[in-house]
Coordinates of N, CA, C and O in Angstrom, one line a residue:
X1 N 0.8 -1.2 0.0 CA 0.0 0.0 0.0 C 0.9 1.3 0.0 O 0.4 2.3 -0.4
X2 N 2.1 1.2 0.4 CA 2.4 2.5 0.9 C 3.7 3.0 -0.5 O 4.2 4.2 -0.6
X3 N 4.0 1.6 -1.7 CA 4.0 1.9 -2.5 C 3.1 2.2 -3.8 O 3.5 2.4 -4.9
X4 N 2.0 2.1 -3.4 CA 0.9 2.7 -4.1 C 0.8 3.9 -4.2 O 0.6 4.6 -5.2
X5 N 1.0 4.5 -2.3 CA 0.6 5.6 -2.2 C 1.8 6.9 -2.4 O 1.5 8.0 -2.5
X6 N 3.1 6.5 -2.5 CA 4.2 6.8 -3.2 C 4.2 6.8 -4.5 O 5.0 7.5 -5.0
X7 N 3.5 6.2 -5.3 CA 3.5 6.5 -6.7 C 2.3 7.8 -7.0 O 2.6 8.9 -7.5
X8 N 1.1 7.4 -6.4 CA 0.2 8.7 -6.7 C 0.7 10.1 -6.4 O 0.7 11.1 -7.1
X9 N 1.3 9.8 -5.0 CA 2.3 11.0 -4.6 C 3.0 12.0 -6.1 O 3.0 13.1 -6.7
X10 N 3.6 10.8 -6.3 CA 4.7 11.1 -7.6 C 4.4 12.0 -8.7 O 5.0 13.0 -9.1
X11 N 2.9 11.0 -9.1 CA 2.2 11.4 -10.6 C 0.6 12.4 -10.0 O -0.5 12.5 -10.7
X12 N 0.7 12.7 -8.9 CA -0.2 13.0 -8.4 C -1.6 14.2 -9.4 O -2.8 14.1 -9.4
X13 N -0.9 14.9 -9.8 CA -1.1 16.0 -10.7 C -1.7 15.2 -11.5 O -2.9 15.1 -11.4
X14 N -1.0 14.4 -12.4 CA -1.3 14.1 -14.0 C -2.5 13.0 -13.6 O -3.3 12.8 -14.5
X15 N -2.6 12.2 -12.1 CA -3.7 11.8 -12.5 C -5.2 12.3 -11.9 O -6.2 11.6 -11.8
X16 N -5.0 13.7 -11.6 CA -6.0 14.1 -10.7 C -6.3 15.3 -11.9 O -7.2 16.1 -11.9
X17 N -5.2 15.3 -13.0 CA -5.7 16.3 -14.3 C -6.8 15.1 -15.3 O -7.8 15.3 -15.9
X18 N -6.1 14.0 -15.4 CA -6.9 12.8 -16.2 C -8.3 12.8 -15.4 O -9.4 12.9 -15.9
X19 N -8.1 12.6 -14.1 CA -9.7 12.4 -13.8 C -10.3 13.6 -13.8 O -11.3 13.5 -14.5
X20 N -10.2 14.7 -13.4 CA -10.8 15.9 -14.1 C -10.9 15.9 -15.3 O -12.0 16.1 -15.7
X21 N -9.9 15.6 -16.5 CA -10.5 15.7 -18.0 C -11.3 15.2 -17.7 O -12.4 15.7 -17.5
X22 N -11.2 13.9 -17.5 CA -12.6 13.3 -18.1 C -13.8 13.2 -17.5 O -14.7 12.5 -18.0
X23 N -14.0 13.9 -16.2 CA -15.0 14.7 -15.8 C -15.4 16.0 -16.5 O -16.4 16.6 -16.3
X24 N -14.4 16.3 -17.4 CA -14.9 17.5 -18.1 C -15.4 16.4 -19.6 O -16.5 16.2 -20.2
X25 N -14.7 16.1 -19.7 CA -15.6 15.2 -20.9 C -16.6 14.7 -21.3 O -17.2 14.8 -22.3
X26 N -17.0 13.7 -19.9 CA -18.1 13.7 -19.3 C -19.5 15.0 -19.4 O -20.6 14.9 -19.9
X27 N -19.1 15.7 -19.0 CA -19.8 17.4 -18.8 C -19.9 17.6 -19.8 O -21.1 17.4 -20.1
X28 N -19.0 17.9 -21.2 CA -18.8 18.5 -22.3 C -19.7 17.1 -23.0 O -19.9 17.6 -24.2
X29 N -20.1 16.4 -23.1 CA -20.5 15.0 -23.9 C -22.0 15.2 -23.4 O -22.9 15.6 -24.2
X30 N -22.0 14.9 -22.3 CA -23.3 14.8 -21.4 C -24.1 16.3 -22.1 O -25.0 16.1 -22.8
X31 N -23.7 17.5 -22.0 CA -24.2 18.7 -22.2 C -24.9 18.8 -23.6 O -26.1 19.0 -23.9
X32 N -23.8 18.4 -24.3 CA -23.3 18.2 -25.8 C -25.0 17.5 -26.2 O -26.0 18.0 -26.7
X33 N -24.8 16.2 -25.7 CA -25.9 15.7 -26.1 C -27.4 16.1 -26.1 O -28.2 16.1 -27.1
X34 N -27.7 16.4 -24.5 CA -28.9 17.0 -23.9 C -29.3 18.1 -25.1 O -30.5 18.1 -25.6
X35 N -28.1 19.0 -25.6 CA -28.3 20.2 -26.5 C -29.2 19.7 -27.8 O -30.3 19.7 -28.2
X36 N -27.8 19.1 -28.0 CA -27.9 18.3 -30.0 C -29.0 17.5 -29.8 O -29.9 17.8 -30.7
X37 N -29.5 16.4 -29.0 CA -30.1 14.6 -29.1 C -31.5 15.5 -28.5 O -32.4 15.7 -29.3
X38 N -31.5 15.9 -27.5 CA -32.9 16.1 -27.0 C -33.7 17.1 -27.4 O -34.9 17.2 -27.7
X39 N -32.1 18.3 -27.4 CA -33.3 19.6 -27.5 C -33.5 20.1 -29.2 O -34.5 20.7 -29.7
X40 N -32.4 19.6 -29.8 CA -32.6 19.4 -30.9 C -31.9 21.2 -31.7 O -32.4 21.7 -32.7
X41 N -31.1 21.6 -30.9 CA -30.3 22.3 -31.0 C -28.8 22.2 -32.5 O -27.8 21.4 -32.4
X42 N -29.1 23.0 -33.4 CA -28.0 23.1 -34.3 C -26.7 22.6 -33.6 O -26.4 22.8 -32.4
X43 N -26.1 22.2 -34.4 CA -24.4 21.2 -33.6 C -23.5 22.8 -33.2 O -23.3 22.8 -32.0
X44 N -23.2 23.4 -33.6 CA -22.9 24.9 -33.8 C -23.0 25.2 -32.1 O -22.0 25.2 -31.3
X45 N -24.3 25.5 -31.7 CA -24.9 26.6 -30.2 C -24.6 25.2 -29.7 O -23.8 25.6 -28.8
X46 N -24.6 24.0 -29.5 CA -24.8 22.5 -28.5 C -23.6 23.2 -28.3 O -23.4 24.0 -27.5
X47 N -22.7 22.8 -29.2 CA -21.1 22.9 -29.3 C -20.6 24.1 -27.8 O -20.1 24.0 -26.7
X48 N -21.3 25.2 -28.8 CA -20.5 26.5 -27.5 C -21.2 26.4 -26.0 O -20.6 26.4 -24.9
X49 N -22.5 26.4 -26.3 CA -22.9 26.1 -25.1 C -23.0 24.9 -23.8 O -23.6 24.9 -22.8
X50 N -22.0 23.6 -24.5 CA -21.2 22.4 -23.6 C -20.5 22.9 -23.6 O -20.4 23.4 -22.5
X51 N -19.0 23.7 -24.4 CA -18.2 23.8 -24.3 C -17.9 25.3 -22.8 O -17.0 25.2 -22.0
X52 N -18.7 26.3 -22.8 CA -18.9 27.2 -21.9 C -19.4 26.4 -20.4 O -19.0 26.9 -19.3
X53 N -20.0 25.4 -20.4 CA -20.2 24.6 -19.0 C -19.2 24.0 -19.1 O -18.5 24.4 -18.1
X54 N -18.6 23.0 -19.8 CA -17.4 22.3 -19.8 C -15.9 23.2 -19.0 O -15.2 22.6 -18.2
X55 N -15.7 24.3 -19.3 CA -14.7 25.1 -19.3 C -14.6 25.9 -18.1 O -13.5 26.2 -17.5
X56 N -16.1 26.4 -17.7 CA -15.8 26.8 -16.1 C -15.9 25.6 -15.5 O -15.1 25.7 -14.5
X57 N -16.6 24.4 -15.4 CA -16.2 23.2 -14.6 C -14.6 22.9 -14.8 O -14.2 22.3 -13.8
X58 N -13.7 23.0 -15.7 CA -12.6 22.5 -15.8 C -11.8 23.5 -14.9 O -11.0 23.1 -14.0
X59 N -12.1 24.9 -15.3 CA -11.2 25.9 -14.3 C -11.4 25.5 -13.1 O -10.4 25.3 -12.5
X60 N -12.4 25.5 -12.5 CA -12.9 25.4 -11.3 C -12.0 24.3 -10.5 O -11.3 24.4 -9.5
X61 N -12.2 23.2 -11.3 CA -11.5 21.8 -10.7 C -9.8 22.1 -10.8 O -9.0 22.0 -9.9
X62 N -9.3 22.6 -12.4 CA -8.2 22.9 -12.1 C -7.5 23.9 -11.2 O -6.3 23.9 -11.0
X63 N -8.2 24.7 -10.8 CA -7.5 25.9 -9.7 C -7.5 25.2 -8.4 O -6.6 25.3 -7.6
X64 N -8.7 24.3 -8.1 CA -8.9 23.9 -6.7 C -8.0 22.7 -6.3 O -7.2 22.7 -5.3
X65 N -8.1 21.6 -7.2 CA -7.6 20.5 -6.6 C -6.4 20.1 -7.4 O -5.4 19.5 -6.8
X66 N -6.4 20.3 -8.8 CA -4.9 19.5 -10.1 C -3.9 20.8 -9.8 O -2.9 20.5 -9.2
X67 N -4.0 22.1 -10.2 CA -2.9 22.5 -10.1 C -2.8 23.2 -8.7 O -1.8 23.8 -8.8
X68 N -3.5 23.5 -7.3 CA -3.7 24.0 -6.7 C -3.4 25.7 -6.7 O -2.8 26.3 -5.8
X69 N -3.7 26.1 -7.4 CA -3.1 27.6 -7.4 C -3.2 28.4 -6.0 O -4.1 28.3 -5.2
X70 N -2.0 29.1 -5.9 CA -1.6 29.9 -4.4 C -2.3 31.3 -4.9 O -2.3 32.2 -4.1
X71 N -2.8 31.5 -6.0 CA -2.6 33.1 -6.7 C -3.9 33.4 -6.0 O -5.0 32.8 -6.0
X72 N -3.7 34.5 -5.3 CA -4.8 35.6 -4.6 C -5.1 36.5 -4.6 O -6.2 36.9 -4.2
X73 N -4.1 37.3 -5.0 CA -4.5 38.7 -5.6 C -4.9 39.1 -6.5 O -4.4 38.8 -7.5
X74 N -6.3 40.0 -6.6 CA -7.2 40.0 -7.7 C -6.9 40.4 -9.2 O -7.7 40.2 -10.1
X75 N -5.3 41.0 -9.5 CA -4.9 40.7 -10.4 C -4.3 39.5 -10.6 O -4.7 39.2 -11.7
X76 N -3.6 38.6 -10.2 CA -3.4 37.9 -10.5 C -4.1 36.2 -10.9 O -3.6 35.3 -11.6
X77 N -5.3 36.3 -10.1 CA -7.0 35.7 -10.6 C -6.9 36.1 -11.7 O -6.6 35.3 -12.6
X78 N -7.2 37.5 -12.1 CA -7.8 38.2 -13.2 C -6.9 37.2 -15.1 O -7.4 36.7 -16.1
X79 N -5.3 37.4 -14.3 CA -4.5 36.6 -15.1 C -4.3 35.3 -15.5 O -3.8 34.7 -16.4
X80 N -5.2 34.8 -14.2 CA -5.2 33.1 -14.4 C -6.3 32.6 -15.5 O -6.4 31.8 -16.4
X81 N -7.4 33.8 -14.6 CA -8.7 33.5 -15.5 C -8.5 34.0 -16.9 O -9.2 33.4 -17.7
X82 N -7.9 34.7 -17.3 CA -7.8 34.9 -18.8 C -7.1 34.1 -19.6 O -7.4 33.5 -20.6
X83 N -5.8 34.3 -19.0 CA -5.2 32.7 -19.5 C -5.7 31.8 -19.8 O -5.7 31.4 -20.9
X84 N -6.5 31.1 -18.7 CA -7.3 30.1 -19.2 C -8.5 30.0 -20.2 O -8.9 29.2 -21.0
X85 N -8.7 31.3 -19.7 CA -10.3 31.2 -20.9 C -9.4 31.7 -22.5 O -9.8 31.5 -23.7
X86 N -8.7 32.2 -22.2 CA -7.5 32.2 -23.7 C -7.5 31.0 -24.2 O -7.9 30.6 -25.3
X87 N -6.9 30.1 -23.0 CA -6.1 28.9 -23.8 C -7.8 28.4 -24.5 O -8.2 28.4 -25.6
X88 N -8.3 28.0 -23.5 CA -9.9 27.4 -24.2 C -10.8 27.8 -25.2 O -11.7 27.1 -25.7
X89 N -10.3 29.1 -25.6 CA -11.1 29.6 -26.8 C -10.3 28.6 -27.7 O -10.6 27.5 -28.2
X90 N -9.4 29.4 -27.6 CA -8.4 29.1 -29.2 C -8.2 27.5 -29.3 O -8.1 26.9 -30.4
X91 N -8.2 26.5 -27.9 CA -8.3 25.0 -28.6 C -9.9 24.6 -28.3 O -10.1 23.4 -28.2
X92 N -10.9 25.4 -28.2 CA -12.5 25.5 -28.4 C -12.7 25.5 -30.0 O -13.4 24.8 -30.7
X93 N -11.7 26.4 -30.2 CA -12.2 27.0 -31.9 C -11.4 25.7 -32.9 O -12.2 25.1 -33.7
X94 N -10.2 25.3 -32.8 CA -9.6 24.2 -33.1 C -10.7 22.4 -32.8 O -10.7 21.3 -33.5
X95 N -11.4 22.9 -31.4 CA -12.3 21.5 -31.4 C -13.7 21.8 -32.4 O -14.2 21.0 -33.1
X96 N -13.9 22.7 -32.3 CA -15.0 23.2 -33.4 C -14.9 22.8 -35.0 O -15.7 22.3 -35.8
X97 N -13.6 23.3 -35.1 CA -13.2 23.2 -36.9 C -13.2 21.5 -36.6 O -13.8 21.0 -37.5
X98 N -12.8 20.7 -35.8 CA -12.5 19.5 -36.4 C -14.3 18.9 -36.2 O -14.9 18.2 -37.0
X99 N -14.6 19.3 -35.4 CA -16.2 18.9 -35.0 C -17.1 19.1 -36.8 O -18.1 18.7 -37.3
X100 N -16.1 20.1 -37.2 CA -17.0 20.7 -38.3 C -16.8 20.1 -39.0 O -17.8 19.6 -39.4
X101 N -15.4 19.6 -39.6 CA -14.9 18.9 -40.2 C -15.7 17.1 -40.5 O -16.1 16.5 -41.5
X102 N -15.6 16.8 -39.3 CA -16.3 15.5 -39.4 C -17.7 15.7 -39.7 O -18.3 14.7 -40.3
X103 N -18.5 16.8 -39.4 CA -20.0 16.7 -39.9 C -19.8 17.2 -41.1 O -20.0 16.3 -41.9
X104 N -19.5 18.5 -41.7 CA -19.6 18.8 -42.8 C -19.0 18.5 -44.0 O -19.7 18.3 -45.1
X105 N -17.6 18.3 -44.0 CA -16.9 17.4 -44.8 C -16.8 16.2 -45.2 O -16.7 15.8 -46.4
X106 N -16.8 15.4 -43.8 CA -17.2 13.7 -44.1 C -18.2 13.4 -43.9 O -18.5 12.4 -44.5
X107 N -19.1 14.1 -43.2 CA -20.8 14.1 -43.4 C -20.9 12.8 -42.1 O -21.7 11.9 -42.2
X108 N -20.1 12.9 -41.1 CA -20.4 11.7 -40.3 C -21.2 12.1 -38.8 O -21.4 13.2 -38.4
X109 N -21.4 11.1 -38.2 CA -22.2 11.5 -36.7 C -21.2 12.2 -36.4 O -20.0 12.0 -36.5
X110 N -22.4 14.1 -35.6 CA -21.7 15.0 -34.6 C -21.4 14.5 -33.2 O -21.0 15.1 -32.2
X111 N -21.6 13.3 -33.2 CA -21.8 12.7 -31.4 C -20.2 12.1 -31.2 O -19.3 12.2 -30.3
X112 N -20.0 11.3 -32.7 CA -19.0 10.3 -32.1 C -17.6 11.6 -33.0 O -16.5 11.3 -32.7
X113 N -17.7 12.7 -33.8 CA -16.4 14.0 -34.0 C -16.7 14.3 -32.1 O -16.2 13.8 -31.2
X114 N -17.2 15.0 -32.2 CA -18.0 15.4 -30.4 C -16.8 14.7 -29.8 O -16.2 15.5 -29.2
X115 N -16.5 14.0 -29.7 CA -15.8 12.8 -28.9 C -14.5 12.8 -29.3 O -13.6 13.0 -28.6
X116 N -14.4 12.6 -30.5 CA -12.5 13.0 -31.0 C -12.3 14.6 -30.4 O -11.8 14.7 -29.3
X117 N -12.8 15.6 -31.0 CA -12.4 16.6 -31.1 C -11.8 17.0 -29.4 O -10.7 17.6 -29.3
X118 N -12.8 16.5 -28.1 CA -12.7 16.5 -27.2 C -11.3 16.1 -26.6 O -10.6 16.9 -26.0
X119 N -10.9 14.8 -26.8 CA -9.8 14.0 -26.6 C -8.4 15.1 -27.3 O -7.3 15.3 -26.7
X120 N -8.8 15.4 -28.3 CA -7.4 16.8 -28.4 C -7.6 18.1 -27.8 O -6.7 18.8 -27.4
X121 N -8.7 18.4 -27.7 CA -8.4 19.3 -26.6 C -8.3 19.2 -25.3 O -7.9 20.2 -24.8
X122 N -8.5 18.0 -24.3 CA -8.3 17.9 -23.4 C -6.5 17.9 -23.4 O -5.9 18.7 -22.7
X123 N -6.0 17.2 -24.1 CA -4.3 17.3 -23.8 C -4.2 18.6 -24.7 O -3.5 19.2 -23.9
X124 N -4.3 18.9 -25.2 CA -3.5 20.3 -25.6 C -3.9 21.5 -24.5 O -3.2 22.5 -24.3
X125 N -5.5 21.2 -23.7 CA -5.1 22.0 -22.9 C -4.3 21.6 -21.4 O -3.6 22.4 -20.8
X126 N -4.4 20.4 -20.9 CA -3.1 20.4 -20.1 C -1.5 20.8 -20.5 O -0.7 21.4 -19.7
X127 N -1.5 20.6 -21.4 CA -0.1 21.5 -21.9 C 0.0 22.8 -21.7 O 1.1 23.1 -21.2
X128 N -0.9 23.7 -21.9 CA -1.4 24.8 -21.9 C -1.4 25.0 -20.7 O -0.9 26.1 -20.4
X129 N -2.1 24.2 -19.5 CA -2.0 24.9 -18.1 C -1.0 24.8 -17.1 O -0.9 25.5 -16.1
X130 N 0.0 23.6 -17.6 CA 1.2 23.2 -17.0 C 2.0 24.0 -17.4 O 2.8 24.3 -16.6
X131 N 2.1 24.3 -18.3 CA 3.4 24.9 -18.7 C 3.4 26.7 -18.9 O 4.3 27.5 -19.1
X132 N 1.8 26.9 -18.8 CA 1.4 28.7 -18.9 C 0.9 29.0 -17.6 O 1.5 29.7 -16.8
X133 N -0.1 28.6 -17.5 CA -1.3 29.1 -16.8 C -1.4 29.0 -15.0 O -1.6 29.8 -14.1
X134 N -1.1 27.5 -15.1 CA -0.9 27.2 -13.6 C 0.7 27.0 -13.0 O 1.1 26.3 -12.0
X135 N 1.3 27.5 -13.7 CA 3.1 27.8 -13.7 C 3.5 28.0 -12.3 O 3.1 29.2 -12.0
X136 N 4.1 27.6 -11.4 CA 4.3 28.3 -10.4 C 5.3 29.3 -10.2 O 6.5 29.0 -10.4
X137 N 5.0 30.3 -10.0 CA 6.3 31.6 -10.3 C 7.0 31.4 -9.3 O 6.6 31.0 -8.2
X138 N 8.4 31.9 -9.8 CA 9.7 31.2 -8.7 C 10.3 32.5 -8.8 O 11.4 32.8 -8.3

């Protein structure tokens, strides 16, 4: 057990960022669908509006528990939060084009692009918060 708990130690981060992704994936899928499947919402507004719930649940979890951020000063919130909602736009807009791509180009199910597109932006934005966002300043 207590090399169990020495390895989580270790990788502790990366696996408390994977179960958050995919608690945001989860959210972003789950939302996604309710939008597109039930309410019968254009793939387009499903898209922004999972992805807008998806993204404050991910900050949320990432500030609190994956990267724990020390930052408290209301500028420096102000910087985290932008950061992040930066990094999310721009690999939002990158999950969009490929989301697009699979419906409009290959003409295939929005549910199962929905689901690739997801899977690249969840690691491109860990990249993005490890190495920008939730950086610890030294």
């Amino acid at each position: 057990m207590q090399k169990i708990m020495k390895r989580y130690k270790q990788y502790e981060e990366s696996i408390l960022y994977l179960f958050f992704g995919g608690a945001t994936f989860v959210v972003s899928v789950v939302t996604y669908s309710l939008f597109s499947a039930a309410l019968h919402w254009e793939y387009t507004l499903a898209y922004v509006a999972s992805w807008f719930l998806a993204v404050l649940f991910a900050y949320l979890t990432n500030r609190i528990w994956v990267f724990r951020s020390k930052v408290t000063d209301m500028a420096g919130v102000f910087r985290e939060v932008w950061q992040f909602y930066l990094a999310r736009i721009v690999t939002g807009v990158i999950g969009w084009l490929i989301l697009a791509f699979g419906v409009r180009i290959l003409h295939q199910n929005d549910l199962v692009w929905n689901g690739i597109q997801n899977i690249f932006v969840i690691l491109a934005n860990y990249v993005l918060s490890k190495l920008y966002i939730f950086k610890e300043k030294v």
